[in-house]
Amino acid sequence: MTDAYDYSDRIGRVEPSATLAISNLAAEKEAEGADIVDLSVGEPDFDTPENVVEAGKEALDAGHTGYTSSNGIAPLREAIAGKLRDDGIDASADEVIVTPGGKQALYETFQTLIGDGDEVVLLDPAWVSYEAMVKLAGGDLTRVDLASHGFQLEPALEDLAEAVSDDTELLVVNSPSNPTGAVFSEGALEGVRDLAVEHDLAVISDEIYERIVYDADHVSLASLDGMADRTVTVNGFSKAYSMTGWRLGYLHATEEFVGEAGKLHSHSVSCATNFVQRAGIEALENTDEAVEEMREAFADRRDLLVDLFEEHGVDVDVGDGAFYMMIPVGEPRADDADWCERAIEQAAVACVPGSAFNAPGFARISYAASEERLREAVDRLVANDLL
Ligand SMILES: Cc1ncc(COP(=O)(O)O)c(C=O)c1O
């Protein structure tokens, strides 16, 4: 049946999230009884730490069920500012907006900074939603490919320098990266800083995987000289504390930016969920042990996968963070969409085509799954001649 709605041009510019589409397909197949090894999801497979759950329950019992101030409750904004100061950022609570998930913080940032025809630079492979959010804001994309540089930024700084100009409005940096797991070096971030200062650019630093790093140190872009007044730092609770369904994130920028973005925030979501914000304080303050256990488990899984791929002659650029790996599936095997379709249909293994991240010829594997399931996935891919 055709409907009577006259859809906006804006909504016609974007497609549904490719990662969610694959995990929905995997869920459908599972509902039909198939045993799918789902490596498509960007979600830690751990429970939220118990003390955080308790803090949420206590907040509910204490009646924290009403609206909060739009930008978030003061003690959470204070705790976030304290955490950012630990990262070397000169932050205060007034420079923070607490959002329902990091995604909302990103959405508000693009809407606040980008208008029709404004140029935004993405580093490919880039997380799927950046492109959609830029298009929703009316911006134009310029893309810099890191795939030919082992997914690292430092060797691609010359390419980035060629891509940005005084006409560029915004650059998006995501380290550790979804989908590659790459952690950008301090030298790379200093290169970003130099270009940002030279061309007077704003930069989004999406640091949502910052607690999940292995053999590298995470550096917050806004902590570098010259970056404090041009960086929007985005972070959230989903990945570090396994709190995806709680929907809690935040942005940090200048007070002036917070005033502007805060208008959109107050007119759209009003505030993040009250009792969830209170659990967020507990997550920030009392979860070091739980976070470390998850980090170690991810590190072991990454190493296991690297060994397994090596055994089967698959050469992978191994990242030092997040819980993703891009594996090459291009010629002589197949194009990535076709490979992923065969992986799910023949081998019952769900992965996301690299094309979703503007990286054709790769598939993204999430290792937020048990070692047993990861072994099973590789066995199935090998048995079906996909590796
Ligand atoms: C790079 C990146 N940024 C932001 C997000 C947003 O996460 P959330 O909205 O759950 O905080 C995600 C989630 O997958 C992500 O991968």
Tab-separated table of N, CA, C and O in Angstrom, residues 104-168:
chain	number	residue	atom	x	y	z
A	104	GLN	N	23.835	9.908	20.297
A	104	GLN	CA	23.095	11.165	20.395
A	104	GLN	C	24.068	12.345	20.535
A	104	GLN	O	23.843	13.417	19.973
A	105	ALA	N	25.166	12.133	21.265
A	105	ALA	CA	26.174	13.193	21.406
A	105	ALA	C	26.756	13.533	20.031
A	105	ALA	O	26.962	14.708	19.694
A	106	LEU	N	27.011	12.498	19.225
A	106	LEU	CA	27.538	12.731	17.876
A	106	LEU	C	26.503	13.432	17.006
A	106	LEU	O	26.812	14.384	16.291
A	107	TYR	N	25.278	12.963	17.089
A	107	TYR	CA	24.202	13.552	16.278
A	107	TYR	C	24.064	15.044	16.592
A	107	TYR	O	23.988	15.885	15.694
A	108	GLU	N	24.059	15.366	17.862
A	108	GLU	CA	23.917	16.772	18.270
A	108	GLU	C	25.110	17.597	17.789
A	108	GLU	O	24.968	18.755	17.393
A	109	THR	N	26.288	16.991	17.802
A	109	THR	CA	27.491	17.711	17.362
A	109	THR	C	27.418	18.040	15.870
A	109	THR	O	27.667	19.175	15.451
A	110	PHE	N	27.068	17.028	15.066
A	110	PHE	CA	26.961	17.299	13.620
A	110	PHE	C	25.884	18.348	13.346
A	110	PHE	O	26.068	19.259	12.540
A	111	GLN	N	24.746	18.222	14.025
A	111	GLN	CA	23.659	19.178	13.798
A	111	GLN	C	24.081	20.590	14.217
A	111	GLN	O	23.645	21.581	13.635
A	112	THR	N	24.905	20.672	15.226
A	112	THR	CA	25.315	21.983	15.753
A	112	THR	C	26.363	22.652	14.860
A	112	THR	O	26.360	23.871	14.696
A	113	LEU	N	27.237	21.835	14.261
A	113	LEU	CA	28.352	22.437	13.518
A	113	LEU	C	28.171	22.440	12.005
A	113	LEU	O	28.800	23.250	11.319
A	114	ILE	N	27.354	21.523	11.485
A	114	ILE	CA	27.331	21.322	10.030
A	114	ILE	C	26.014	21.787	9.414
A	114	ILE	O	24.929	21.427	9.879
A	115	GLY	N	26.150	22.590	8.371
A	115	GLY	CA	24.978	23.028	7.604
A	115	GLY	C	25.125	22.605	6.159
A	115	GLY	O	26.094	21.913	5.797
A	116	ASP	N	24.188	23.018	5.327
A	116	ASP	CA	24.182	22.610	3.918
A	116	ASP	C	25.502	22.937	3.241
A	116	ASP	O	25.974	24.079	3.301
A	117	GLY	N	26.091	21.918	2.642
A	117	GLY	CA	27.308	22.116	1.846
A	117	GLY	C	28.595	22.217	2.649
A	117	GLY	O	29.667	22.350	2.068
A	118	ASP	N	28.528	22.131	3.971
A	118	ASP	CA	29.766	22.190	4.770
A	118	ASP	C	30.571	20.903	4.592
A	118	ASP	O	30.003	19.807	4.576
A	119	GLU	N	31.878	21.053	4.529
A	119	GLU	CA	32.723	19.882	4.270
A	119	GLU	C	33.162	19.197	5.568
A	119	GLU	O	33.715	19.832	6.472
A	120	VAL	N	32.934	17.886	5.606
A	120	VAL	CA	33.369	17.068	6.748
A	120	VAL	C	34.332	16.002	6.225
A	120	VAL	O	34.039	15.337	5.232
A	121	VAL	N	35.460	15.851	6.891
A	121	VAL	CA	36.447	14.845	6.460
A	121	VAL	C	36.360	13.619	7.361
A	121	VAL	O	36.401	13.730	8.598
A	122	LEU	N	36.216	12.453	6.724
A	122	LEU	CA	36.200	11.178	7.461
A	122	LEU	C	37.444	10.376	7.111
A	122	LEU	O	37.936	10.434	5.985
A	123	LEU	N	37.922	9.615	8.083
A	123	LEU	CA	39.057	8.721	7.867
A	123	LEU	C	38.490	7.319	7.649
A	123	LEU	O	37.879	6.746	8.552
A	124	ASP	N	38.676	6.786	6.437
A	124	ASP	CA	38.114	5.468	6.122
A	124	ASP	C	39.087	4.354	6.451
A	124	ASP	O	40.289	4.530	6.249
A	125	PRO	N	38.645	3.185	6.895
A	125	PRO	CA	37.258	2.833	7.113
A	125	PRO	C	36.668	3.604	8.296
A	125	PRO	O	37.328	3.704	9.341
A	126	ALA	N	35.453	4.100	8.127
A	126	ALA	CA	34.822	4.913	9.157
A	126	ALA	C	33.528	4.254	9.616
A	126	ALA	O	32.807	3.645	8.824
A	127	TRP	N	33.250	4.415	10.881
A	127	TRP	CA	32.012	3.864	11.459
A	127	TRP	C	30.804	4.341	10.649
A	127	TRP	O	30.741	5.510	10.261
A	128	VAL	N	29.852	3.435	10.426
A	128	VAL	CA	28.733	3.682	9.502
A	128	VAL	C	27.945	4.960	9.791
A	128	VAL	O	27.513	5.647	8.865
A	129	SER	N	27.737	5.282	11.050
A	129	SER	CA	26.781	6.356	11.343
A	129	SER	C	27.330	7.764	11.085
A	129	SER	O	26.564	8.709	10.977
A	130	TYR	N	28.674	7.901	10.990
A	130	TYR	CA	29.191	9.253	10.709
A	130	TYR	C	28.639	9.768	9.378
A	130	TYR	O	28.180	10.901	9.278
A	131	GLU	N	28.738	8.911	8.353
A	131	GLU	CA	28.284	9.347	7.029
A	131	GLU	C	26.811	9.740	7.086
A	131	GLU	O	26.410	10.789	6.586
A	132	ALA	N	26.016	8.886	7.722
A	132	ALA	CA	24.568	9.165	7.797
A	132	ALA	C	24.307	10.476	8.535
A	132	ALA	O	23.493	11.295	8.107
A	133	MET	N	25.032	10.691	9.621
A	133	MET	CA	24.789	11.910	10.403
A	133	MET	C	25.211	13.161	9.637
A	133	MET	O	24.565	14.200	9.746
A	134	VAL	N	26.316	13.053	8.892
A	134	VAL	CA	26.752	14.201	8.087
A	134	VAL	C	25.690	14.506	7.031
A	134	VAL	O	25.294	15.664	6.829
A	135	LYS	N	25.181	13.449	6.385
A	135	LYS	CA	24.179	13.666	5.338
A	135	LYS	C	22.895	14.246	5.922
A	135	LYS	O	22.259	15.106	5.321
A	136	LEU	N	22.513	13.778	7.090
A	136	LEU	CA	21.305	14.309	7.725
A	136	LEU	C	21.469	15.804	8.031
A	136	LEU	O	20.504	16.565	8.012
A	137	ALA	N	22.706	16.206	8.312
A	137	ALA	CA	22.960	17.617	8.617
A	137	ALA	C	23.129	18.446	7.342
A	137	ALA	O	23.222	19.667	7.412
A	138	GLY	N	23.180	17.781	6.176
A	138	GLY	CA	23.319	18.501	4.903
A	138	GLY	C	24.763	18.680	4.464
A	138	GLY	O	25.027	19.359	3.467
A	139	GLY	N	25.709	18.080	5.188
A	139	GLY	CA	27.131	18.270	4.883
A	139	GLY	C	27.597	17.432	3.698
A	139	GLY	O	26.916	16.505	3.258
A	140	ASP	N	28.778	17.787	3.191
A	140	ASP	CA	29.424	17.031	2.110
A	140	ASP	C	30.621	16.299	2.674
A	140	ASP	O	31.332	16.832	3.535
A	141	LEU	N	30.886	15.104	2.138
A	141	LEU	CA	31.959	14.277	2.683
A	141	LEU	C	33.204	14.294	1.826
A	141	LEU	O	33.128	14.218	0.601
A	142	THR	N	34.342	14.402	2.485
A	142	THR	CA	35.633	14.150	1.842
A	142	THR	C	36.232	12.999	2.623
A	142	THR	O	36.172	12.990	3.853
A	143	ARG	N	36.814	12.015	1.912
A	143	ARG	CA	37.243	10.809	2.620
A	143	ARG	C	38.723	10.554	2.389
A	143	ARG	O	39.232	10.734	1.287
A	144	VAL	N	39.381	10.156	3.454
A	144	VAL	CA	40.808	9.830	3.370
A	144	VAL	C	40.943	8.349	3.723
A	144	VAL	O	40.459	7.909	4.769
A	145	ASP	N	41.587	7.588	2.822
A	145	ASP	CA	41.629	6.136	2.988
A	145	ASP	C	42.848	5.693	3.797
A	145	ASP	O	43.981	5.958	3.408
A	146	LEU	N	42.581	5.026	4.914
A	146	LEU	CA	43.691	4.507	5.731
A	146	LEU	C	43.980	3.032	5.425
A	146	LEU	O	44.949	2.480	5.952
A	147	ALA	N	43.134	2.403	4.598
A	147	ALA	CA	43.270	0.954	4.374
A	147	ALA	C	44.634	0.631	3.767
A	147	ALA	O	45.257	-0.377	4.110
A	148	SER	N	45.117	1.504	2.885
A	148	SER	CA	46.410	1.209	2.240
A	148	SER	C	47.587	1.536	3.172
A	148	SER	O	48.750	1.373	2.795
A	149	HIS	N	47.291	2.040	4.374
A	149	HIS	CA	48.350	2.347	5.351
A	149	HIS	C	48.186	1.465	6.599
A	149	HIS	O	48.500	1.902	7.705
A	150	GLY	N	47.677	0.254	6.399
A	150	GLY	CA	47.498	-0.651	7.532
A	150	GLY	C	46.528	-0.092	8.564
A	150	GLY	O	46.624	-0.414	9.742
A	151	PHE	N	45.625	0.771	8.107
A	151	PHE	CA	44.577	1.391	8.943
A	151	PHE	C	45.134	2.408	9.939
A	151	PHE	O	44.435	2.851	10.837
A	152	GLN	N	46.425	2.750	9.784
A	152	GLN	CA	47.022	3.729	10.695
A	152	GLN	C	46.949	5.140	10.118
A	152	GLN	O	46.966	5.313	8.899
A	153	LEU	N	46.893	6.121	10.988
A	153	LEU	CA	46.770	7.506	10.537
A	153	LEU	C	48.123	8.165	10.279
A	153	LEU	O	48.266	8.945	9.334
A	154	GLU	N	49.123	7.816	11.110
A	154	GLU	CA	50.399	8.542	10.982
A	154	GLU	C	50.969	8.463	9.559
A	154	GLU	O	51.346	9.495	8.991
A	155	PRO	N	50.993	7.239	8.936
A	155	PRO	CA	51.527	7.200	7.570
A	155	PRO	C	50.609	7.856	6.536
A	155	PRO	O	51.018	8.046	5.385
A	156	ALA	N	49.381	8.189	6.949
A	156	ALA	CA	48.436	8.790	5.995
A	156	ALA	C	48.304	10.299	6.190
A	156	ALA	O	47.448	10.934	5.580
A	157	LEU	N	49.187	10.876	7.028
A	157	LEU	CA	49.030	12.309	7.336
A	157	LEU	C	49.183	13.196	6.092
A	157	LEU	O	48.519	14.223	5.973
A	158	GLU	N	50.046	12.750	5.155
A	158	GLU	CA	50.201	13.558	3.928
A	158	GLU	C	48.907	13.573	3.137
A	158	GLU	O	48.497	14.602	2.603
A	159	ASP	N	48.261	12.398	3.067
A	159	ASP	CA	46.968	12.322	2.355
A	159	ASP	C	45.945	13.218	3.047
A	159	ASP	O	45.143	13.891	2.405
A	160	LEU	N	45.983	13.196	4.379
A	160	LEU	CA	45.027	14.029	5.125
A	160	LEU	C	45.308	15.514	4.853
A	160	LEU	O	44.386	16.308	4.647
A	161	ALA	N	46.603	15.861	4.815
A	161	ALA	CA	46.969	17.262	4.568
A	161	ALA	C	46.459	17.717	3.201
A	161	ALA	O	46.041	18.858	3.026
A	162	GLU	N	46.478	16.772	2.227
A	162	GLU	CA	45.970	17.134	0.903
A	162	GLU	C	44.456	17.282	0.891
A	162	GLU	O	43.888	18.058	0.137
A	163	ALA	N	43.808	16.505	1.765
A	163	ALA	CA	42.327	16.490	1.756
A	163	ALA	C	41.729	17.706	2.451
A	163	ALA	O	40.669	18.180	2.062
A	164	VAL	N	42.385	18.217	3.497
A	164	VAL	CA	41.773	19.331	4.231
A	164	VAL	C	42.216	20.668	3.639
A	164	VAL	O	43.290	20.780	3.047
A	165	SER	N	41.358	21.647	3.802
A	165	SER	CA	41.682	22.996	3.320
A	165	SER	C	40.972	23.986	4.237
A	165	SER	O	40.277	23.583	5.175
A	166	ASP	N	41.118	25.254	3.942
A	166	ASP	CA	40.433	26.258	4.770
A	166	ASP	C	38.913	26.140	4.630
A	166	ASP	O	38.168	26.686	5.447
A	167	ASP	N	38.463	25.431	3.585
A	167	ASP	CA	37.013	25.245	3.410
A	167	ASP	C	36.469	24.109	4.270
A	167	ASP	O	35.268	23.931	4.391
A	168	THR	N	37.364	23.295	4.823
A	168	THR	CA	36.905	22.166	5.641
A	168	THR	C	36.354	22.698	6.963
A	168	THR	O	36.953	23.574	7.586
